[in-house]
Amino acid sequence: MYWAVDIEWHSGYRDSKNPTDTWISNTHSLYYWLQNFFFNKARMNLGKSCFLNGTGMMISREFIEQNGYNVKTITEDIELTVQCAINKERIAFAEEAITYDEQPLRFGESYKQRKRWSKGMLDCLKIYKKDLKSGIFRRFELLDASILILSPIMQIVGTLFYITYIILGICEKININYSSKLVFILVSYLMMIMVSSAVTKLANKKVKENLKGIIFLPLFIFSWIPINFEAVMKKQLNWESIEHSRIISIETAMEKRELRTLRKTTNKGLLKIS
């Protein structure tokens, strides 16, 4: 069974049907694999509520019939996650319910898509900040949801702080040890490479085939800085479609996944093939 019978909200396992097409599709895929394990599986293992993910989420029909589908922003999954936190509705992770999502191929499409996500988070902050603030230090789910929708603001504040720090150093107002900062950046990058490689393996993917995503993930993360600045400046953002042109059958996607799982199991010595 893919879902928990006593929970009305589920988030599925988000996989990708075109992870290796371009570095953009690869970083998007890796981003979702990281979400699967750190956003959802980790929370499930701790007995906490997970996050809904637009592609592959499930809501019980009974809940919709009784409560409706009340969303006001352009990021329904994020908004519904916040609503669940406020209303004490638990979200479960259905790891075996796999969806094969198509990732954007070009940076422009990725930028447009992620700008919508950031704007949706900021809109959720405006709408639900009072409900979240009332119990943010009493319930983990409220704190968790607050951090989620505050992430664009947190990145902007962190960026402005770092720029100010560098300017003060250039003006010799403060002393900066540039060598230690460089070492810190290098170590942080290597740590991200290691974590990304480990998650790629956990997702039953080959590290070699996904090197573009692993190497360029930091660039993908840093490119969110101008996205978040633009999202803050825009009063309103209309939903724009993202081009989907990659044709891969569900059978092909499933065969690739099953073959990787079979190879992984065989390599561990748990299965012998004559």
PDB file of C-alpha atoms in Angstrom:
ATOM      1  CA  MET A   1       0.000   0.000   0.000  1.00  0.00           C
ATOM      2  CA  TYR A   2       1.308   3.449  -0.956  1.00  0.00           C
ATOM      3  CA  TRP A   3      -0.535   5.502   1.674  1.00  0.00           C
ATOM      4  CA  ALA A   4      -1.446   5.533   5.357  1.00  0.00           C
ATOM      5  CA  VAL A   5      -5.184   4.863   5.708  1.00  0.00           C
ATOM      6  CA  ASP A   6      -5.649   7.176   8.698  1.00  0.00           C
ATOM      7  CA  ILE A   7      -3.965  10.224   7.098  1.00  0.00           C
ATOM      8  CA  GLU A   8      -5.784  12.344   4.520  1.00  0.00           C
ATOM      9  CA  TRP A   9      -2.770  14.136   3.036  1.00  0.00           C
ATOM     10  CA  HIS A  10       0.153  12.444   1.276  1.00  0.00           C
ATOM     11  CA  SER A  11       3.177  13.574  -0.659  1.00  0.00           C
ATOM     12  CA  GLY A  12       4.597  11.122  -3.175  1.00  0.00           C
ATOM     13  CA  TYR A  13       8.181  10.440  -4.227  1.00  0.00           C
ATOM     14  CA  ARG A  14       9.106  12.928  -6.927  1.00  0.00           C
ATOM     15  CA  ASP A  15      11.431  11.489  -9.546  1.00  0.00           C
ATOM     16  CA  SER A  16      12.438  12.866 -12.932  1.00  0.00           C
ATOM     17  CA  LYS A  17      11.967  11.506 -16.422  1.00  0.00           C
ATOM     18  CA  ASN A  18      14.739  13.630 -17.987  1.00  0.00           C
ATOM     19  CA  PRO A  19      17.442  14.178 -15.355  1.00  0.00           C
ATOM     20  CA  THR A  20      20.435  13.999 -17.693  1.00  0.00           C
ATOM     21  CA  ASP A  21      19.196  16.131 -20.611  1.00  0.00           C
ATOM     22  CA  THR A  22      20.896  19.388 -19.528  1.00  0.00           C
ATOM     23  CA  TRP A  23      22.604  20.759 -16.438  1.00  0.00           C
ATOM     24  CA  ILE A  24      19.372  22.595 -15.617  1.00  0.00           C
ATOM     25  CA  SER A  25      17.216  19.466 -15.743  1.00  0.00           C
ATOM     26  CA  ASN A  26      19.892  17.648 -13.748  1.00  0.00           C
ATOM     27  CA  THR A  27      20.045  20.249 -10.961  1.00  0.00           C
ATOM     28  CA  HIS A  28      16.239  20.350 -10.775  1.00  0.00           C
ATOM     29  CA  SER A  29      16.155  16.552 -10.494  1.00  0.00           C
ATOM     30  CA  LEU A  30      18.813  16.543  -7.790  1.00  0.00           C
ATOM     31  CA  TYR A  31      16.902  19.259  -5.932  1.00  0.00           C
ATOM     32  CA  TYR A  32      13.835  16.998  -5.823  1.00  0.00           C
ATOM     33  CA  TRP A  33      15.839  13.946  -4.754  1.00  0.00           C
ATOM     34  CA  LEU A  34      17.206  16.046  -1.886  1.00  0.00           C
ATOM     35  CA  GLN A  35      13.642  17.048  -1.029  1.00  0.00           C
ATOM     36  CA  ASN A  36      12.505  13.424  -1.007  1.00  0.00           C
ATOM     37  CA  PHE A  37      15.092  12.423   1.562  1.00  0.00           C
ATOM     38  CA  PHE A  38      15.610  15.557   3.684  1.00  0.00           C
ATOM     39  CA  PHE A  39      12.232  17.289   3.454  1.00  0.00           C
ATOM     40  CA  ASN A  40       9.997  14.238   3.596  1.00  0.00           C
ATOM     41  CA  LYS A  41      11.610  10.930   4.494  1.00  0.00           C
ATOM     42  CA  ALA A  42      13.564  12.482   7.372  1.00  0.00           C
ATOM     43  CA  ARG A  43      10.421  14.090   8.783  1.00  0.00           C
ATOM     44  CA  MET A  44       8.468  10.860   8.384  1.00  0.00           C
ATOM     45  CA  ASN A  45      11.155   8.932  10.275  1.00  0.00           C
ATOM     46  CA  LEU A  46      10.911  11.494  13.098  1.00  0.00           C
ATOM     47  CA  GLY A  47       7.127  11.179  13.197  1.00  0.00           C
ATOM     48  CA  LYS A  48       6.643  14.732  11.892  1.00  0.00           C
ATOM     49  CA  SER A  49       4.471  16.105   9.121  1.00  0.00           C
ATOM     50  CA  CYS A  50       6.025  16.240   5.652  1.00  0.00           C
ATOM     51  CA  PHE A  51       5.748  18.837   2.867  1.00  0.00           C
ATOM     52  CA  LEU A  52       3.380  18.546  -0.081  1.00  0.00           C
ATOM     53  CA  ASN A  53       4.996  18.556  -3.494  1.00  0.00           C
ATOM     54  CA  GLY A  54       2.922  19.776  -6.437  1.00  0.00           C
ATOM     55  CA  THR A  55       3.528  16.754  -8.648  1.00  0.00           C
ATOM     56  CA  GLY A  56       2.322  13.623  -6.911  1.00  0.00           C
ATOM     57  CA  MET A  57       0.402  14.847  -3.881  1.00  0.00           C
ATOM     58  CA  MET A  58      -2.804  13.199  -2.715  1.00  0.00           C
ATOM     59  CA  ILE A  59      -5.753  14.550  -0.724  1.00  0.00           C
ATOM     60  CA  SER A  60      -8.635  12.335   0.350  1.00  0.00           C
ATOM     61  CA  ARG A  61     -11.940  12.911  -1.403  1.00  0.00           C
ATOM     62  CA  GLU A  62     -13.731  13.009   1.953  1.00  0.00           C
ATOM     63  CA  PHE A  63     -11.592  15.935   3.096  1.00  0.00           C
ATOM     64  CA  ILE A  64     -12.279  17.927  -0.077  1.00  0.00           C
ATOM     65  CA  GLU A  65     -16.018  17.234   0.156  1.00  0.00           C
ATOM     66  CA  GLN A  66     -16.124  18.431   3.771  1.00  0.00           C
ATOM     67  CA  ASN A  67     -13.670  21.349   3.636  1.00  0.00           C
ATOM     68  CA  GLY A  68     -13.299  22.335  -0.002  1.00  0.00           C
ATOM     69  CA  TYR A  69     -10.099  23.311  -1.801  1.00  0.00           C
ATOM     70  CA  ASN A  70      -9.317  26.811  -0.576  1.00  0.00           C
ATOM     71  CA  VAL A  71      -6.116  28.233  -2.030  1.00  0.00           C
ATOM     72  CA  LYS A  72      -5.320  31.859  -2.833  1.00  0.00           C
ATOM     73  CA  THR A  73      -1.747  31.778  -4.169  1.00  0.00           C
ATOM     74  CA  ILE A  74       0.002  30.519  -7.313  1.00  0.00           C
ATOM     75  CA  THR A  75       1.822  27.806  -5.344  1.00  0.00           C
ATOM     76  CA  GLU A  76      -0.951  25.512  -4.129  1.00  0.00           C
ATOM     77  CA  ASP A  77       1.336  22.846  -2.683  1.00  0.00           C
ATOM     78  CA  ILE A  78       3.201  25.303  -0.440  1.00  0.00           C
ATOM     79  CA  GLU A  79      -0.011  26.993   0.640  1.00  0.00           C
ATOM     80  CA  LEU A  80      -1.699  23.675   1.429  1.00  0.00           C
ATOM     81  CA  THR A  81       1.369  22.617   3.444  1.00  0.00           C
ATOM     82  CA  VAL A  82       1.012  25.794   5.524  1.00  0.00           C
ATOM     83  CA  GLN A  83      -2.733  25.214   5.924  1.00  0.00           C
ATOM     84  CA  CYS A  84      -2.081  21.663   7.144  1.00  0.00           C
ATOM     85  CA  ALA A  85       0.414  22.969   9.719  1.00  0.00           C
ATOM     86  CA  ILE A  86      -2.100  25.523  11.006  1.00  0.00           C
ATOM     87  CA  ASN A  87      -5.022  23.068  11.106  1.00  0.00           C
ATOM     88  CA  LYS A  88      -3.008  20.195  12.640  1.00  0.00           C
ATOM     89  CA  GLU A  89      -3.415  18.011   9.553  1.00  0.00           C
ATOM     90  CA  ARG A  90      -0.540  15.573   9.201  1.00  0.00           C
ATOM     91  CA  ILE A  91       1.077  14.995   5.803  1.00  0.00           C
ATOM     92  CA  ALA A  92       2.547  11.529   5.222  1.00  0.00           C
ATOM     93  CA  PHE A  93       5.286  10.562   2.758  1.00  0.00           C
ATOM     94  CA  ALA A  94       4.220   7.849   0.309  1.00  0.00           C
ATOM     95  CA  GLU A  95       7.688   6.818  -0.846  1.00  0.00           C
ATOM     96  CA  GLU A  96       6.458   4.074  -3.164  1.00  0.00           C
ATOM     97  CA  ALA A  97       4.032   6.394  -4.986  1.00  0.00           C
ATOM     98  CA  ILE A  98       6.491   7.618  -7.626  1.00  0.00           C
ATOM     99  CA  THR A  99       5.834  10.375 -10.140  1.00  0.00           C
ATOM    100  CA  TYR A 100       8.166  11.046 -13.056  1.00  0.00           C
ATOM    101  CA  ASP A 101       8.171  14.792 -13.544  1.00  0.00           C
ATOM    102  CA  GLU A 102       9.573  16.635 -16.555  1.00  0.00           C
ATOM    103  CA  GLN A 103      12.233  19.180 -15.643  1.00  0.00           C
ATOM    104  CA  PRO A 104      12.949  22.405 -17.569  1.00  0.00           C
ATOM    105  CA  LEU A 105      15.815  22.255 -20.034  1.00  0.00           C
ATOM    106  CA  ARG A 106      16.833  25.920 -20.176  1.00  0.00           C
ATOM    107  CA  PHE A 107      17.817  28.418 -17.495  1.00  0.00           C
ATOM    108  CA  GLY A 108      15.107  30.876 -18.560  1.00  0.00           C
ATOM    109  CA  GLU A 109      12.376  28.312 -17.954  1.00  0.00           C
ATOM    110  CA  SER A 110      13.915  27.366 -14.612  1.00  0.00           C
ATOM    111  CA  TYR A 111      14.129  31.028 -13.588  1.00  0.00           C
ATOM    112  CA  LYS A 112      10.472  31.623 -14.455  1.00  0.00           C
ATOM    113  CA  GLN A 113       9.338  28.505 -12.587  1.00  0.00           C
ATOM    114  CA  ARG A 114      11.332  29.216  -9.441  1.00  0.00           C
ATOM    115  CA  LYS A 115      10.256  32.864  -9.418  1.00  0.00           C
ATOM    116  CA  ARG A 116       6.677  31.592  -9.169  1.00  0.00           C
ATOM    117  CA  TRP A 117       7.643  29.397  -6.207  1.00  0.00           C
ATOM    118  CA  SER A 118       9.330  32.296  -4.392  1.00  0.00           C
ATOM    119  CA  LYS A 119       6.417  34.648  -5.023  1.00  0.00           C
ATOM    120  CA  GLY A 120       4.018  31.990  -3.760  1.00  0.00           C
ATOM    121  CA  MET A 121       6.009  31.639  -0.538  1.00  0.00           C
ATOM    122  CA  LEU A 122       5.973  35.399   0.017  1.00  0.00           C
ATOM    123  CA  ASP A 123       2.219  35.520  -0.618  1.00  0.00           C
ATOM    124  CA  CYS A 124       1.725  32.719   1.912  1.00  0.00           C
ATOM    125  CA  LEU A 125       3.742  34.740   4.415  1.00  0.00           C
ATOM    126  CA  LYS A 126       1.394  37.710   3.990  1.00  0.00           C
ATOM    127  CA  ILE A 127      -1.762  35.619   4.290  1.00  0.00           C
ATOM    128  CA  TYR A 128      -0.849  33.210   7.093  1.00  0.00           C
ATOM    129  CA  LYS A 129       1.745  35.020   9.222  1.00  0.00           C
ATOM    130  CA  LYS A 130      -0.713  35.705  12.061  1.00  0.00           C
ATOM    131  CA  ASP A 131      -1.879  32.086  12.244  1.00  0.00           C
ATOM    132  CA  LEU A 132       1.698  30.806  12.197  1.00  0.00           C
ATOM    133  CA  LYS A 133       3.007  33.338  14.713  1.00  0.00           C
ATOM    134  CA  SER A 134       0.424  32.367  17.338  1.00  0.00           C
ATOM    135  CA  GLY A 135       2.007  28.980  17.993  1.00  0.00           C
ATOM    136  CA  ILE A 136       5.370  29.063  16.260  1.00  0.00           C
ATOM    137  CA  PHE A 137       7.306  28.082  19.398  1.00  0.00           C
ATOM    138  CA  ARG A 138       4.772  25.547  20.660  1.00  0.00           C
ATOM    139  CA  ARG A 139       4.393  23.277  17.623  1.00  0.00           C
ATOM    140  CA  PHE A 140       7.151  21.993  15.358  1.00  0.00           C
ATOM    141  CA  GLU A 141       4.931  22.037  12.254  1.00  0.00           C
ATOM    142  CA  LEU A 142       4.220  25.765  12.608  1.00  0.00           C
ATOM    143  CA  LEU A 143       7.923  26.545  13.014  1.00  0.00           C
ATOM    144  CA  ASP A 144       8.740  24.276  10.079  1.00  0.00           C
ATOM    145  CA  ALA A 145       6.167  25.916   7.786  1.00  0.00           C
ATOM    146  CA  SER A 146       7.333  29.385   8.866  1.00  0.00           C
ATOM    147  CA  ILE A 147      10.938  28.614   7.931  1.00  0.00           C
ATOM    148  CA  LEU A 148       9.759  27.278   4.566  1.00  0.00           C
ATOM    149  CA  ILE A 149       7.903  30.432   3.520  1.00  0.00           C
ATOM    150  CA  LEU A 150      10.522  32.731   5.075  1.00  0.00           C
ATOM    151  CA  SER A 151      13.335  31.164   3.011  1.00  0.00           C
ATOM    152  CA  PRO A 152      13.280  33.844   0.239  1.00  0.00           C
ATOM    153  CA  ILE A 153      13.563  36.616   2.855  1.00  0.00           C
ATOM    154  CA  MET A 154      16.281  34.723   4.736  1.00  0.00           C
ATOM    155  CA  GLN A 155      18.382  34.362   1.574  1.00  0.00           C
ATOM    156  CA  ILE A 156      17.973  38.054   0.719  1.00  0.00           C
ATOM    157  CA  VAL A 157      18.941  39.161   4.247  1.00  0.00           C
ATOM    158  CA  GLY A 158      21.931  36.805   4.222  1.00  0.00           C
ATOM    159  CA  THR A 159      23.051  38.151   0.835  1.00  0.00           C
ATOM    160  CA  LEU A 160      22.761  41.784   1.922  1.00  0.00           C
ATOM    161  CA  PHE A 161      24.659  41.018   5.132  1.00  0.00           C
ATOM    162  CA  TYR A 162      27.471  39.324   3.187  1.00  0.00           C
ATOM    163  CA  ILE A 163      27.702  42.171   0.635  1.00  0.00           C
ATOM    164  CA  THR A 164      27.900  44.696   3.496  1.00  0.00           C
ATOM    165  CA  TYR A 165      30.592  42.582   5.162  1.00  0.00           C
ATOM    166  CA  ILE A 166      32.700  42.541   1.962  1.00  0.00           C
ATOM    167  CA  ILE A 167      32.260  46.301   1.401  1.00  0.00           C
ATOM    168  CA  LEU A 168      33.387  47.045   4.960  1.00  0.00           C
ATOM    169  CA  GLY A 169      36.404  44.832   4.397  1.00  0.00           C
ATOM    170  CA  ILE A 170      37.313  46.600   1.145  1.00  0.00           C
ATOM    171  CA  CYS A 171      36.964  49.977   2.878  1.00  0.00           C
ATOM    172  CA  GLU A 172      39.212  48.636   5.667  1.00  0.00           C
ATOM    173  CA  LYS A 173      36.544  49.227   8.292  1.00  0.00           C
ATOM    174  CA  ILE A 174      36.965  45.630   9.451  1.00  0.00           C
ATOM    175  CA  ASN A 175      39.687  43.038   9.020  1.00  0.00           C
ATOM    176  CA  ILE A 176      38.815  40.063   6.836  1.00  0.00           C
ATOM    177  CA  ASN A 177      40.946  36.963   6.577  1.00  0.00           C
ATOM    178  CA  TYR A 178      40.313  36.208   2.904  1.00  0.00           C
ATOM    179  CA  SER A 179      42.341  32.994   2.973  1.00  0.00           C
ATOM    180  CA  SER A 180      40.162  31.457   5.670  1.00  0.00           C
ATOM    181  CA  LYS A 181      37.020  32.593   3.822  1.00  0.00           C
ATOM    182  CA  LEU A 182      38.264  30.955   0.642  1.00  0.00           C
ATOM    183  CA  VAL A 183      38.973  27.718   2.504  1.00  0.00           C
ATOM    184  CA  PHE A 184      35.485  27.848   4.033  1.00  0.00           C
ATOM    185  CA  ILE A 185      33.879  28.286   0.594  1.00  0.00           C
ATOM    186  CA  LEU A 186      35.922  25.432  -0.848  1.00  0.00           C
ATOM    187  CA  VAL A 187      35.112  23.082   2.036  1.00  0.00           C
ATOM    188  CA  SER A 188      31.421  24.004   1.818  1.00  0.00           C
ATOM    189  CA  TYR A 189      31.417  23.255  -1.910  1.00  0.00           C
ATOM    190  CA  LEU A 190      33.106  19.881  -1.379  1.00  0.00           C
ATOM    191  CA  MET A 191      30.603  19.028   1.358  1.00  0.00           C
ATOM    192  CA  MET A 192      27.750  19.850  -1.003  1.00  0.00           C
ATOM    193  CA  ILE A 193      29.340  17.611  -3.646  1.00  0.00           C
ATOM    194  CA  MET A 194      29.569  14.743  -1.138  1.00  0.00           C
ATOM    195  CA  VAL A 195      25.976  15.126   0.074  1.00  0.00           C
ATOM    196  CA  SER A 196      24.662  15.418  -3.501  1.00  0.00           C
ATOM    197  CA  SER A 197      26.581  12.298  -4.548  1.00  0.00           C
ATOM    198  CA  ALA A 198      25.239  10.341  -1.569  1.00  0.00           C
ATOM    199  CA  VAL A 199      21.645  11.397  -2.297  1.00  0.00           C
ATOM    200  CA  THR A 200      22.091  10.513  -5.974  1.00  0.00           C
ATOM    201  CA  LYS A 201      23.075   6.994  -4.934  1.00  0.00           C
ATOM    202  CA  LEU A 202      20.184   6.776  -2.463  1.00  0.00           C
ATOM    203  CA  ALA A 203      17.877   7.699  -5.351  1.00  0.00           C
ATOM    204  CA  ASN A 204      19.235   4.693  -7.277  1.00  0.00           C
ATOM    205  CA  LYS A 205      20.971   6.901  -9.840  1.00  0.00           C
ATOM    206  CA  LYS A 206      24.525   6.759 -11.127  1.00  0.00           C
ATOM    207  CA  VAL A 207      26.776   9.552  -9.895  1.00  0.00           C
ATOM    208  CA  LYS A 208      28.677   9.571 -13.190  1.00  0.00           C
ATOM    209  CA  GLU A 209      25.489  10.169 -15.192  1.00  0.00           C
ATOM    210  CA  ASN A 210      24.451  13.056 -12.906  1.00  0.00           C
ATOM    211  CA  LEU A 211      27.745  14.908 -12.532  1.00  0.00           C
ATOM    212  CA  LYS A 212      26.359  18.022 -14.222  1.00  0.00           C
ATOM    213  CA  GLY A 213      23.737  18.404 -11.531  1.00  0.00           C
ATOM    214  CA  ILE A 214      26.139  17.582  -8.701  1.00  0.00           C
ATOM    215  CA  ILE A 215      28.792  20.063  -9.902  1.00  0.00           C
ATOM    216  CA  PHE A 216      26.381  22.902 -10.735  1.00  0.00           C
ATOM    217  CA  LEU A 217      23.969  22.568  -7.803  1.00  0.00           C
ATOM    218  CA  PRO A 218      25.671  25.464  -5.919  1.00  0.00           C
ATOM    219  CA  LEU A 219      25.163  27.690  -8.986  1.00  0.00           C
ATOM    220  CA  PHE A 220      21.514  26.580  -9.074  1.00  0.00           C
ATOM    221  CA  ILE A 221      21.113  27.563  -5.402  1.00  0.00           C
ATOM    222  CA  PHE A 222      22.907  30.913  -5.791  1.00  0.00           C
ATOM    223  CA  SER A 223      20.824  31.773  -8.866  1.00  0.00           C
ATOM    224  CA  TRP A 224      17.876  31.932  -6.478  1.00  0.00           C
ATOM    225  CA  ILE A 225      19.253  35.242  -5.135  1.00  0.00           C
ATOM    226  CA  PRO A 226      18.129  37.412  -8.104  1.00  0.00           C
ATOM    227  CA  ILE A 227      14.933  35.344  -8.299  1.00  0.00           C
ATOM    228  CA  ASN A 228      14.059  36.175  -4.688  1.00  0.00           C
ATOM    229  CA  PHE A 229      14.924  39.851  -5.122  1.00  0.00           C
ATOM    230  CA  GLU A 230      12.616  40.055  -8.136  1.00  0.00           C
ATOM    231  CA  ALA A 231       9.850  38.164  -6.314  1.00  0.00           C
ATOM    232  CA  VAL A 232      10.026  40.668  -3.433  1.00  0.00           C
ATOM    233  CA  MET A 233       9.861  43.641  -5.804  1.00  0.00           C
ATOM    234  CA  LYS A 234       6.880  42.368  -7.800  1.00  0.00           C
ATOM    235  CA  LYS A 235       3.485  43.160  -6.317  1.00  0.00           C
ATOM    236  CA  GLN A 236       1.759  40.551  -8.439  1.00  0.00           C
ATOM    237  CA  LEU A 237       2.995  37.642 -10.507  1.00  0.00           C
ATOM    238  CA  ASN A 238       0.758  35.822 -12.947  1.00  0.00           C
ATOM    239  CA  TRP A 239       1.053  32.118 -13.523  1.00  0.00           C
ATOM    240  CA  GLU A 240       3.004  31.303 -16.698  1.00  0.00           C
ATOM    241  CA  SER A 241       3.159  27.913 -18.349  1.00  0.00           C
ATOM    242  CA  ILE A 242       6.459  26.033 -18.594  1.00  0.00           C
ATOM    243  CA  GLU A 243       7.168  24.296 -21.877  1.00  0.00           C
ATOM    244  CA  HIS A 244       7.046  20.495 -21.708  1.00  0.00           C
ATOM    245  CA  SER A 245       8.357  18.787 -24.821  1.00  0.00           C
ATOM    246  CA  ARG A 246      10.328  15.755 -23.597  1.00  0.00           C
ATOM    247  CA  ILE A 247       8.472  12.607 -24.601  1.00  0.00           C
ATOM    248  CA  ILE A 248       9.328   9.525 -22.533  1.00  0.00           C
ATOM    249  CA  SER A 249       6.858   6.743 -21.824  1.00  0.00           C
ATOM    250  CA  ILE A 250       6.041   5.739 -18.252  1.00  0.00           C
ATOM    251  CA  GLU A 251       7.185   2.217 -19.124  1.00  0.00           C
ATOM    252  CA  THR A 252      10.650   3.481 -20.104  1.00  0.00           C
ATOM    253  CA  ALA A 253      10.977   5.557 -16.932  1.00  0.00           C
ATOM    254  CA  MET A 254       9.898   2.642 -14.751  1.00  0.00           C
ATOM    255  CA  GLU A 255      12.182   0.188 -16.552  1.00  0.00           C
ATOM    256  CA  LYS A 256      15.186   2.451 -15.942  1.00  0.00           C
ATOM    257  CA  ARG A 257      14.344   2.752 -12.256  1.00  0.00           C
ATOM    258  CA  GLU A 258      13.729  -0.980 -11.816  1.00  0.00           C
ATOM    259  CA  LEU A 259      16.976  -1.820 -13.632  1.00  0.00           C
ATOM    260  CA  ARG A 260      18.969   0.498 -11.355  1.00  0.00           C
ATOM    261  CA  THR A 261      17.309  -1.015  -8.280  1.00  0.00           C
ATOM    262  CA  LEU A 262      18.087  -4.519  -9.537  1.00  0.00           C
ATOM    263  CA  ARG A 263      21.734  -3.662 -10.158  1.00  0.00           C
ATOM    264  CA  LYS A 264      22.042  -2.059  -6.721  1.00  0.00           C
ATOM    265  CA  THR A 265      20.545  -5.118  -5.027  1.00  0.00           C
ATOM    266  CA  THR A 266      22.786  -7.468  -7.031  1.00  0.00           C
ATOM    267  CA  ASN A 267      25.920  -5.483  -6.178  1.00  0.00           C
ATOM    268  CA  LYS A 268      25.083  -5.785  -2.484  1.00  0.00           C
ATOM    269  CA  GLY A 269      25.030  -9.563  -2.857  1.00  0.00           C
ATOM    270  CA  LEU A 270      21.385  -9.813  -1.843  1.00  0.00           C
ATOM    271  CA  LEU A 271      20.252 -11.246  -5.161  1.00  0.00           C
ATOM    272  CA  LYS A 272      21.928 -13.748  -7.449  1.00  0.00           C
ATOM    273  CA  ILE A 273      21.106 -13.948 -11.115  1.00  0.00           C
ATOM    274  CA  SER A 274      21.928 -17.171 -12.885  1.00  0.00           C
TER     275      SER A 274
END
